[in-house]
Coordinates of C-alpha atoms and ligand atoms in Angstrom, one line a residue:
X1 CA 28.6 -1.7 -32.5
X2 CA 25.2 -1.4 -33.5
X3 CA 22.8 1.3 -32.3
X4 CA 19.3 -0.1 -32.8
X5 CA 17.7 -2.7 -31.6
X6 CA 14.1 -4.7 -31.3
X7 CA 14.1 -3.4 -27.7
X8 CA 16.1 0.2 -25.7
X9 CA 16.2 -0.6 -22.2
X10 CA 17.1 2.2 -19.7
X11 CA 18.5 1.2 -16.7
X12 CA 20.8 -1.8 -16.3
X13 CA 19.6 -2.8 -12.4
X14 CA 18.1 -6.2 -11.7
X15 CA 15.0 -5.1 -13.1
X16 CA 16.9 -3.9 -16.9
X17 CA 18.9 -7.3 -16.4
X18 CA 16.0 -9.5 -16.0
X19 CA 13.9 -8.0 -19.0
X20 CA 17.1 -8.0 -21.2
X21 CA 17.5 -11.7 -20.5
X22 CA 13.5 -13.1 -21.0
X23 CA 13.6 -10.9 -23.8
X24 CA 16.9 -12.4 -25.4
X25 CA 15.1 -15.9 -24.5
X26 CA 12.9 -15.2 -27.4
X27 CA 15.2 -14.1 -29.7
X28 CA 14.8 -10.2 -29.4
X29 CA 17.5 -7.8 -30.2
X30 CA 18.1 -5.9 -26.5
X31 CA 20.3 -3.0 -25.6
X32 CA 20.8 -2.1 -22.3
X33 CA 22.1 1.5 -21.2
X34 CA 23.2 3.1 -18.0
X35 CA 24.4 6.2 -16.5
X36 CA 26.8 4.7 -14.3
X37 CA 30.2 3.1 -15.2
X38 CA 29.3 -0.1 -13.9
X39 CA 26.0 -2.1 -14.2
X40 CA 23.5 -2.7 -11.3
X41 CA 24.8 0.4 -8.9
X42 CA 21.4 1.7 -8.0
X43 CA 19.3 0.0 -5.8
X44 CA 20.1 -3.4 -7.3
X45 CA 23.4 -3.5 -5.4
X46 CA 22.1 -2.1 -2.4
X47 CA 19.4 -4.1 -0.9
X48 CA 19.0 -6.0 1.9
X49 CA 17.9 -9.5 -0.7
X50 CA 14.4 -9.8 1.1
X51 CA 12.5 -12.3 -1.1
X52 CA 8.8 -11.9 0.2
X53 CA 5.2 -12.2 -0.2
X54 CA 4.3 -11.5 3.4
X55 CA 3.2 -7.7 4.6
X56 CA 2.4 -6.9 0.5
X57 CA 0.4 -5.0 -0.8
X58 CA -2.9 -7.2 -2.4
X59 CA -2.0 -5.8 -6.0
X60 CA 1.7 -7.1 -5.7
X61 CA 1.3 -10.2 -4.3
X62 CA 0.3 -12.7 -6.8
X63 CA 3.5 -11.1 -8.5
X64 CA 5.7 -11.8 -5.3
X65 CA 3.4 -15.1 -5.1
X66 CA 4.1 -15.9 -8.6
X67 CA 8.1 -15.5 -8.4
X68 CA 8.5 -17.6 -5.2
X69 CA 6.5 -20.8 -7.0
X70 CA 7.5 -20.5 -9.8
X71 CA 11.0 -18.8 -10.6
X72 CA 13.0 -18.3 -7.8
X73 CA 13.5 -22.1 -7.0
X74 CA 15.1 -22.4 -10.4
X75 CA 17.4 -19.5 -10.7
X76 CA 20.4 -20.4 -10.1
X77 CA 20.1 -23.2 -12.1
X78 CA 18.7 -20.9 -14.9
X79 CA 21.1 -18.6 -14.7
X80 CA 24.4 -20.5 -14.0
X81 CA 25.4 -18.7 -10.7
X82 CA 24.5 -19.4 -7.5
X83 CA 21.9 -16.9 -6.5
X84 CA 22.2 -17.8 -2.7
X85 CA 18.2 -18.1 -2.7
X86 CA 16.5 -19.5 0.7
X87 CA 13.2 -20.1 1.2
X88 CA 13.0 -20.8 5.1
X89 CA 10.8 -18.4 6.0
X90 CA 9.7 -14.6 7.3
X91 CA 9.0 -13.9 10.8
X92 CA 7.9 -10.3 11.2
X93 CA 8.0 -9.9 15.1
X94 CA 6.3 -7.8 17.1
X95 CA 6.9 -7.1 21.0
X96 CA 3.7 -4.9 22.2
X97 CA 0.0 -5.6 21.9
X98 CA -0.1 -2.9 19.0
X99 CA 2.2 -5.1 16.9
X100 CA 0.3 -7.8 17.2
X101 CA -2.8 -5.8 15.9
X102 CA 0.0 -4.3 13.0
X103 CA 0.8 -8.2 12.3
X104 CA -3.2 -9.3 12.5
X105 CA -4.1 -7.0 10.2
X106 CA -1.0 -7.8 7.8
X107 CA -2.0 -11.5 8.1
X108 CA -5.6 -11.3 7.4
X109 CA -5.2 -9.5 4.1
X110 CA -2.3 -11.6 2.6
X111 CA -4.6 -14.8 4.0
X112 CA -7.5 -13.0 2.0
X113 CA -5.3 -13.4 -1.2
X114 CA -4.6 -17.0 -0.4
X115 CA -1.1 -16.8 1.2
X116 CA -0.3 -19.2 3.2
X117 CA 0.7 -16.9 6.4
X118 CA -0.5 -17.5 9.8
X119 CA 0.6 -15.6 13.4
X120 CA 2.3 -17.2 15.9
X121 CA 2.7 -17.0 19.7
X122 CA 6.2 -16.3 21.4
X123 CA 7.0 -19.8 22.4
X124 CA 6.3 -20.8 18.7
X125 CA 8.6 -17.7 17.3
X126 CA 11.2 -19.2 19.6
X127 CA 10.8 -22.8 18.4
X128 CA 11.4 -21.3 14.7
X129 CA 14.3 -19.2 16.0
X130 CA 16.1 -19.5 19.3
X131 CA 17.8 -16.5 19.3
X132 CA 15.2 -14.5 19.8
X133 CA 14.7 -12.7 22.9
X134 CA 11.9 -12.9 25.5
X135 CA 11.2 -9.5 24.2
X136 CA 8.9 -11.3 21.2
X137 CA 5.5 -12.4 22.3
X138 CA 4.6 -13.4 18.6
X139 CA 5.4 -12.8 14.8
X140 CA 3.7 -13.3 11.5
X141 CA 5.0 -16.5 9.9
X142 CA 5.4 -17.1 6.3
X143 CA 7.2 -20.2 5.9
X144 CA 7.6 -20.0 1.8
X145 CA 9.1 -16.6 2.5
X146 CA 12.9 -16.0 2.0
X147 CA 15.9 -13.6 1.2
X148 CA 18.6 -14.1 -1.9
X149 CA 21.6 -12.2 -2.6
X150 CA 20.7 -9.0 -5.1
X151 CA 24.1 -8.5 -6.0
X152 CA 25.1 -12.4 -7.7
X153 CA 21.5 -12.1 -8.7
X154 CA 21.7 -9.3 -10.4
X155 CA 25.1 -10.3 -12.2
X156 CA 23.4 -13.5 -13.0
X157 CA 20.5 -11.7 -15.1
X158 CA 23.1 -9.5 -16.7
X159 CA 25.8 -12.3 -17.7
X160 CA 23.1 -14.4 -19.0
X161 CA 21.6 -11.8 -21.6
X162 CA 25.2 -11.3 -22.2
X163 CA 25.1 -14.5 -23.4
X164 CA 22.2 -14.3 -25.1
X165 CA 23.8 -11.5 -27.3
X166 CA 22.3 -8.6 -25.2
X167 CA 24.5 -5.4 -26.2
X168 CA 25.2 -3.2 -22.6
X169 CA 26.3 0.5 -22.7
X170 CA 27.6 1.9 -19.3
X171 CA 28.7 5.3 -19.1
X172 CA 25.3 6.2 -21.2
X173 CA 23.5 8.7 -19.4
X174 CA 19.9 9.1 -20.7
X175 CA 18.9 12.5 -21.4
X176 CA 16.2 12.2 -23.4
X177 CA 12.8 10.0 -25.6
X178 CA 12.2 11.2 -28.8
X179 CA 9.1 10.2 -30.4
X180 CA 9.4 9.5 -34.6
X181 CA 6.1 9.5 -36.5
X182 CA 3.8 9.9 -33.4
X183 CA 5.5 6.3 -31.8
X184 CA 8.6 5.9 -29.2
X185 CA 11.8 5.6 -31.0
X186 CA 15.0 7.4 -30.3
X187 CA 16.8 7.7 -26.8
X188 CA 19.2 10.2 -27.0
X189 CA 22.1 9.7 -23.9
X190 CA 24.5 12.8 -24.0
X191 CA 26.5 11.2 -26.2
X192 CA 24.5 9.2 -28.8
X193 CA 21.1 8.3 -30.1
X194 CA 19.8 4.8 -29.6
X195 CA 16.9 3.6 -31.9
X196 CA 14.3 0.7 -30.6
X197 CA 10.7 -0.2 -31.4
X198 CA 9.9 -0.6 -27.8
X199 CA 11.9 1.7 -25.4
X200 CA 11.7 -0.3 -21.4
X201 CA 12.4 2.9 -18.6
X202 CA 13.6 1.2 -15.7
X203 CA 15.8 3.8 -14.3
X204 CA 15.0 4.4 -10.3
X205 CA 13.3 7.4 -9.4
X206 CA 15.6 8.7 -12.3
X207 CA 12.8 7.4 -14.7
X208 CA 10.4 10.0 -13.5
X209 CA 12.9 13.0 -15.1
X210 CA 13.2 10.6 -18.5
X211 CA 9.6 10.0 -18.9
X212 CA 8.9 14.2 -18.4
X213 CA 11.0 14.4 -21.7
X214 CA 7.5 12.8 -23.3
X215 CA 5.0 14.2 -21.1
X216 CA 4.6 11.3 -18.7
X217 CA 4.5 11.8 -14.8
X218 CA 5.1 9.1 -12.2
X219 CA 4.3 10.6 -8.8
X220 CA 7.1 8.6 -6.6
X221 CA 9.7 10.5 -4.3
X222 CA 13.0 9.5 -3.7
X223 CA 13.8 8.0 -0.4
X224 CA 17.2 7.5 1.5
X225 CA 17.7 4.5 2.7
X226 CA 20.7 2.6 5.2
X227 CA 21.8 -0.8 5.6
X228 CA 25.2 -2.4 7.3
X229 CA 26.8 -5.6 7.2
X230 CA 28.3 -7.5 10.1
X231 CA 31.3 -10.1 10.5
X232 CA 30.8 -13.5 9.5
X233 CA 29.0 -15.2 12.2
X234 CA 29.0 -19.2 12.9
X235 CA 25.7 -20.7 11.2
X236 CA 22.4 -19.0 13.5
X237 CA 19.7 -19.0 11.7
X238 CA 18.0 -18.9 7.6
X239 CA 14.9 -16.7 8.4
X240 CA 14.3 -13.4 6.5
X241 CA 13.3 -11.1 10.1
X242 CA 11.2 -8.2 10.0
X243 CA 9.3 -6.2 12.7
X244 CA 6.1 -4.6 13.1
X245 CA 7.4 -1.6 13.9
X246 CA 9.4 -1.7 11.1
X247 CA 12.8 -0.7 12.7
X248 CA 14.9 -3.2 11.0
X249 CA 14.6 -6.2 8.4
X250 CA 17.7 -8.8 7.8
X251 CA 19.6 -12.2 7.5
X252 CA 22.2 -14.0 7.4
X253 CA 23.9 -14.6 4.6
X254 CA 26.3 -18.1 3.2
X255 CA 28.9 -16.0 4.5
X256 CA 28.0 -16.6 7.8
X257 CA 27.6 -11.8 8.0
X258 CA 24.3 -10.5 9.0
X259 CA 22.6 -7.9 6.6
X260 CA 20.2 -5.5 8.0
X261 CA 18.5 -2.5 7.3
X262 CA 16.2 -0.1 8.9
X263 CA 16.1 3.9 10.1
X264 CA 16.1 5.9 12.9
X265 CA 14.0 8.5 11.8
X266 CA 16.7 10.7 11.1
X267 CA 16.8 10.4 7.4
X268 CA 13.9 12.5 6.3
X269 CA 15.2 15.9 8.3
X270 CA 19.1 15.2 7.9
X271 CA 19.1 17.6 4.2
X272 CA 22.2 19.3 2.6
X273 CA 20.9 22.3 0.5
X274 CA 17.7 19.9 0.3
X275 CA 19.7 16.4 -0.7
X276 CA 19.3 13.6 1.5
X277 CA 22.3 12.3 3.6
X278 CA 23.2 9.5 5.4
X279 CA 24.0 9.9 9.0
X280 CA 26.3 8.6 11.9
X281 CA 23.1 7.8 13.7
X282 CA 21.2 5.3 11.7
X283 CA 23.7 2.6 11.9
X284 CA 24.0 2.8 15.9
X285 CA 20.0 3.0 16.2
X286 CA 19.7 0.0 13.8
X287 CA 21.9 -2.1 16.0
X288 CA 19.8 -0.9 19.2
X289 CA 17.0 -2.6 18.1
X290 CA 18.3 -6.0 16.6
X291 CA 19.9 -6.0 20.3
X292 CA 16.7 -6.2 21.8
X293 CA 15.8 -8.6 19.2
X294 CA 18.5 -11.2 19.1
X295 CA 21.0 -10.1 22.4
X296 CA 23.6 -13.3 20.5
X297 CA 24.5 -10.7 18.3
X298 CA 25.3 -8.0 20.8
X299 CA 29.0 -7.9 20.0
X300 CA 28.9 -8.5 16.3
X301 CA 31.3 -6.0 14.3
X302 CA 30.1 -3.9 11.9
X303 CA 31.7 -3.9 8.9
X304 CA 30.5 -1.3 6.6
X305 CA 27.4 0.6 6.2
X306 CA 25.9 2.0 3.0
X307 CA 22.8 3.9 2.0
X308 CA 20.7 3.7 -1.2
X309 CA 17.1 5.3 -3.2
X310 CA 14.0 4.0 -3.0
X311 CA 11.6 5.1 -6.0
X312 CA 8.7 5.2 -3.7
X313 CA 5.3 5.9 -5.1
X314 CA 2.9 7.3 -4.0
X315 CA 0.0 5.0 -3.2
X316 CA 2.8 1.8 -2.7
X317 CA 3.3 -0.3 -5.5
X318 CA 5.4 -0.2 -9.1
X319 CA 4.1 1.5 -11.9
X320 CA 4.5 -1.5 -14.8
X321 CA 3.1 -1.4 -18.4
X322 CA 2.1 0.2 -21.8
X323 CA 1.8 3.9 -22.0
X324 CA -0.9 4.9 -23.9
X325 CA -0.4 8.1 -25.4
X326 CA 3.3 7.3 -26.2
X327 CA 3.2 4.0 -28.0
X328 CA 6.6 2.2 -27.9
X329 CA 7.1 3.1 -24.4
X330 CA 6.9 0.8 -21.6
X331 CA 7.3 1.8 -17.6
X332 CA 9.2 -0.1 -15.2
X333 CA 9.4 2.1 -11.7
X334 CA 8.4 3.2 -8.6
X335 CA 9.2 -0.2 -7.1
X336 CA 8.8 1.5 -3.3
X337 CA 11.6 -0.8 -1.9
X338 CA 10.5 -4.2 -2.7
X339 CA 11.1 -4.6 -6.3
X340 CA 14.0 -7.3 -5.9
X341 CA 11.6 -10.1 -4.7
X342 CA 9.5 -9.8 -7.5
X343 CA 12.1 -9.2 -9.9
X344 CA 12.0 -12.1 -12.0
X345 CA 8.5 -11.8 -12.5
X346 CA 8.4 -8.4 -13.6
X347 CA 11.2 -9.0 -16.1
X348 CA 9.2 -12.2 -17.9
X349 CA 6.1 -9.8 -17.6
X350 CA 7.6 -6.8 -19.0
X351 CA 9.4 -8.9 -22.0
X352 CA 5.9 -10.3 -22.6
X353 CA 4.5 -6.4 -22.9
X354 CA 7.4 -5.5 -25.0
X355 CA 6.7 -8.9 -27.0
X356 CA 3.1 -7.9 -27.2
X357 CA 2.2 -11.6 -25.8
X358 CA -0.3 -12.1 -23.7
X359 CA 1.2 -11.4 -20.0
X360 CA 1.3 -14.3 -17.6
X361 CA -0.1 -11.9 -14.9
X362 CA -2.2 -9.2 -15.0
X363 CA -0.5 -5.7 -14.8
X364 CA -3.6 -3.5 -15.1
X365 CA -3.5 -2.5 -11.4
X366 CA -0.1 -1.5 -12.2
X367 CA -1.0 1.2 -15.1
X368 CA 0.9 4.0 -14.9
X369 CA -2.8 6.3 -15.7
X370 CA -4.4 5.4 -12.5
X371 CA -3.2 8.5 -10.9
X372 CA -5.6 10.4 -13.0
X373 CA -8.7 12.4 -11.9
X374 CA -11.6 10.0 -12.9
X375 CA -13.4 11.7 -15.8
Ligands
FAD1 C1 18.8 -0.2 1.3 C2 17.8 -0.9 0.4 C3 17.2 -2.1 0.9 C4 16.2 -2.7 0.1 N1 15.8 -4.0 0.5 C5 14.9 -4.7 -0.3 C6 14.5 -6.0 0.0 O1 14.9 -6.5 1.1 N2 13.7 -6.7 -0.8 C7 13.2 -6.1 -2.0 O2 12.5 -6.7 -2.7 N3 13.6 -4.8 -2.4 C8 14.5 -4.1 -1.6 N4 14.9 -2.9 -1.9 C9 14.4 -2.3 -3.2 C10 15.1 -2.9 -4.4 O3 16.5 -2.7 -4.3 C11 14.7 -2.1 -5.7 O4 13.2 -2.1 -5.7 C12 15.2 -2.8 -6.9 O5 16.6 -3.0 -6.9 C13 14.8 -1.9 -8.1 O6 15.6 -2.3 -9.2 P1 15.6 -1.4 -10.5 O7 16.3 -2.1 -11.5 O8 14.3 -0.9 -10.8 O9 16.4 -0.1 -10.0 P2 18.0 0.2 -9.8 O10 18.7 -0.9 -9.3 O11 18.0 1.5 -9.0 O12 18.5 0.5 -11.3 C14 18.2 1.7 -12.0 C15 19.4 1.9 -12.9 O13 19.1 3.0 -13.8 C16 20.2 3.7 -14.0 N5 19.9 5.1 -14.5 C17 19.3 6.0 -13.7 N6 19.1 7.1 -14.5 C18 19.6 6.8 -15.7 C19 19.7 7.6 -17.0 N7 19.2 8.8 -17.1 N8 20.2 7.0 -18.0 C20 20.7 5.7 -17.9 N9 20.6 5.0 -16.8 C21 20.1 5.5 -15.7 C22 21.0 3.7 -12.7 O14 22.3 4.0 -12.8 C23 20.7 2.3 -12.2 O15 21.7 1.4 -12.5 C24 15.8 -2.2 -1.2 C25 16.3 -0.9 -1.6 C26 17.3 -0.3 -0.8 C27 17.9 1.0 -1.3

């Protein structure tokens, strides 16, 4: 079992997975650590599999843009396992005259970037869904928008670099970077010391703690979220639905169960001893609102619920890249709850950083200095 490797990566969710993969692709040594037991527990496993380029911010979307021409149509092909990746659409509704101005605005800055995203009236929203209620008077409609599953995909990016000859270490928890010479080198977990040339962070909000150890602030916070899972339900409808209001977002999945998430408001004063908690509430308010929503669905059982982080930075979008002042180090965090649509895209673009290729995409908007006071 070897210790070193071309490439550390900390952090085995489906961002780690994905950059361990494109990077075996090319023939780089990769190993892949984690805290946890298992691989993929953080976010990764929790997500609600929204795959979209609508209601972006302008910096991410030729990212989000990028993974839905490009990558996501092939991945379960790629990968050997069937990512259960749809591409039939996004309607974010909205039900007052102040959604519609939410959605408008929305529109007219993904359009600006050259999305292909238009609004629609209620009878048009109905003609895409029927199971909406009267309740709608119009949505934003992205048609190239869609939702996969995060879990299979996840496994998929991290049996593939198995195959590749990627080395994984659960149980590896990541105390500390060390830097050898002036340059990234050692990661020391409380039981070992890992050597790389390049050293990937993609831990969660956990990376902010890691990247202290060499000086390096991320300004993100970490966010409870909830989601819950129904019954199977016969065949309704493929649609990724979101809302302007933003009080839920889901599908349904081959299964035939509906996945949704969303809040009540609750999470952000419900603290133990100052640790967020989940609550008996959010689940019940979620289901309020799809009810209004989609009544069809009005007696669907819940079958579990289940809350997970969000690295959420500060001004919305991940911080991705080269650190400057700590060569060998490369940032992968702060992915604000929409990191597992672009996924793929970040992977292949971090491999290229770690590769020192020239990246497919440009990450400069992404630098992890742009916090800084301008000098
Ligand atoms: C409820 C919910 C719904 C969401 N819905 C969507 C959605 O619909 N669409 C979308 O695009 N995104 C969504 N997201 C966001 C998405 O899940 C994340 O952006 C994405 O999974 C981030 O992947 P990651 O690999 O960076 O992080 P994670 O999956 O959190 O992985 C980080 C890994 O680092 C490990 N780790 C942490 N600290 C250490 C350490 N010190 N040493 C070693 N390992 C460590 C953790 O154990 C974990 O496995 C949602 C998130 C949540 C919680």
């Amino acid at each position: 079992m070897s210790k070193t490797a071309d490439v550390i990566i900390v952090g085995s969710g489906v961002i780690g997975c994905a950059t361990a993969y494109y990077l075996a692709q090319k023939g780089t040594s990769v190993i892949v650590l984690d805290r946890d037991e298992s691989i993929g527990n953080g976010g990764s496993a929790r997500n609600g599999g929204g795959v979209r380029q609508s209601g972006r911010d302008p910096r991410e979307l030729p990212l989000a843009m990028y993974a839905v021409k490009n990558m996501w149509p092939v991945l379960s092909e790629e990968l050997g396992i069937n990512v259960e990746y749809h591409k039939e659409g996004n309607l974010r509704l909205g039900k007052t005259a102040r959604h519609m101005e939410i959605l408008q605005g929305l529109t007219d800055r993904a359009t600006a970037c050259g999305l292909d995203v238009k609004m629609i009236d209620g009878k048009e929203v109905r003609e895409i869904n029927p199971f909406l209620s009267d309740e709608v008077i119009g949505a934003s409609w992205c048609a190239t928008d869609g939702h996969a599953n995060p879990l299979l995909t996840t496994l998929g990016y991290y049996r593939a670099a198995r195959r590749l000859g990627v080395q994984f270490f659960t149980g590896e928890e990541v105390v500390e970077l060390q830097k050898v010479k002036g340059k990234l080198r050692k990661v020391v977990t409380q039981k070992n010391v890992y050597e790389g040339d390049k050293v990937i962070v993609a831990a969660g909000y956990a990376s902010r703690k890691l990247l202290g150890t060499v000086g390096i602030d991320v300004p993100m916070s970490n966010d409870l979220i909830e989601a819950l899972v129904t019954e199977a339900e016969p065949k309704m409808f493929g649609q990724m639905l979101g809302t302007a209001d933003a009080d839920f977002y889901g599908h349904q999945t081959d299964h035939g169960s509906f996945v949704f998430g969303g809040a009540s408001g609750f999470e952000t004063v419900n603290k133990d001893n100052g640790h967020n908690m989940t609550s008996g509430i959010t689940a019940p308010c979620i289901c309020r609102g799809i009810m209004k929503y989609i009544p069809k669905l009005a007696n669907a059982k819940i079958v579990r619920t289940w809350a997970g982080y969000e690295d959420v930075c500060i001004d919305g979008v991940p911080v991705l890249g080269n650190v400057d002042e700590v060569p060998g180090l490369i940032v992968a965090c702060a992915f604000t709850g929409h990191g597992f649509g672009i996924s793929p895209i970040v992977g292949k673009l971090l491999a290229e950083t770690a590769l020192e290729e020239e990246t497919t995409l440009d990450l400069s908007a992404f630098r992890y200095d742009r916090f800084h006071a301008a000098i």
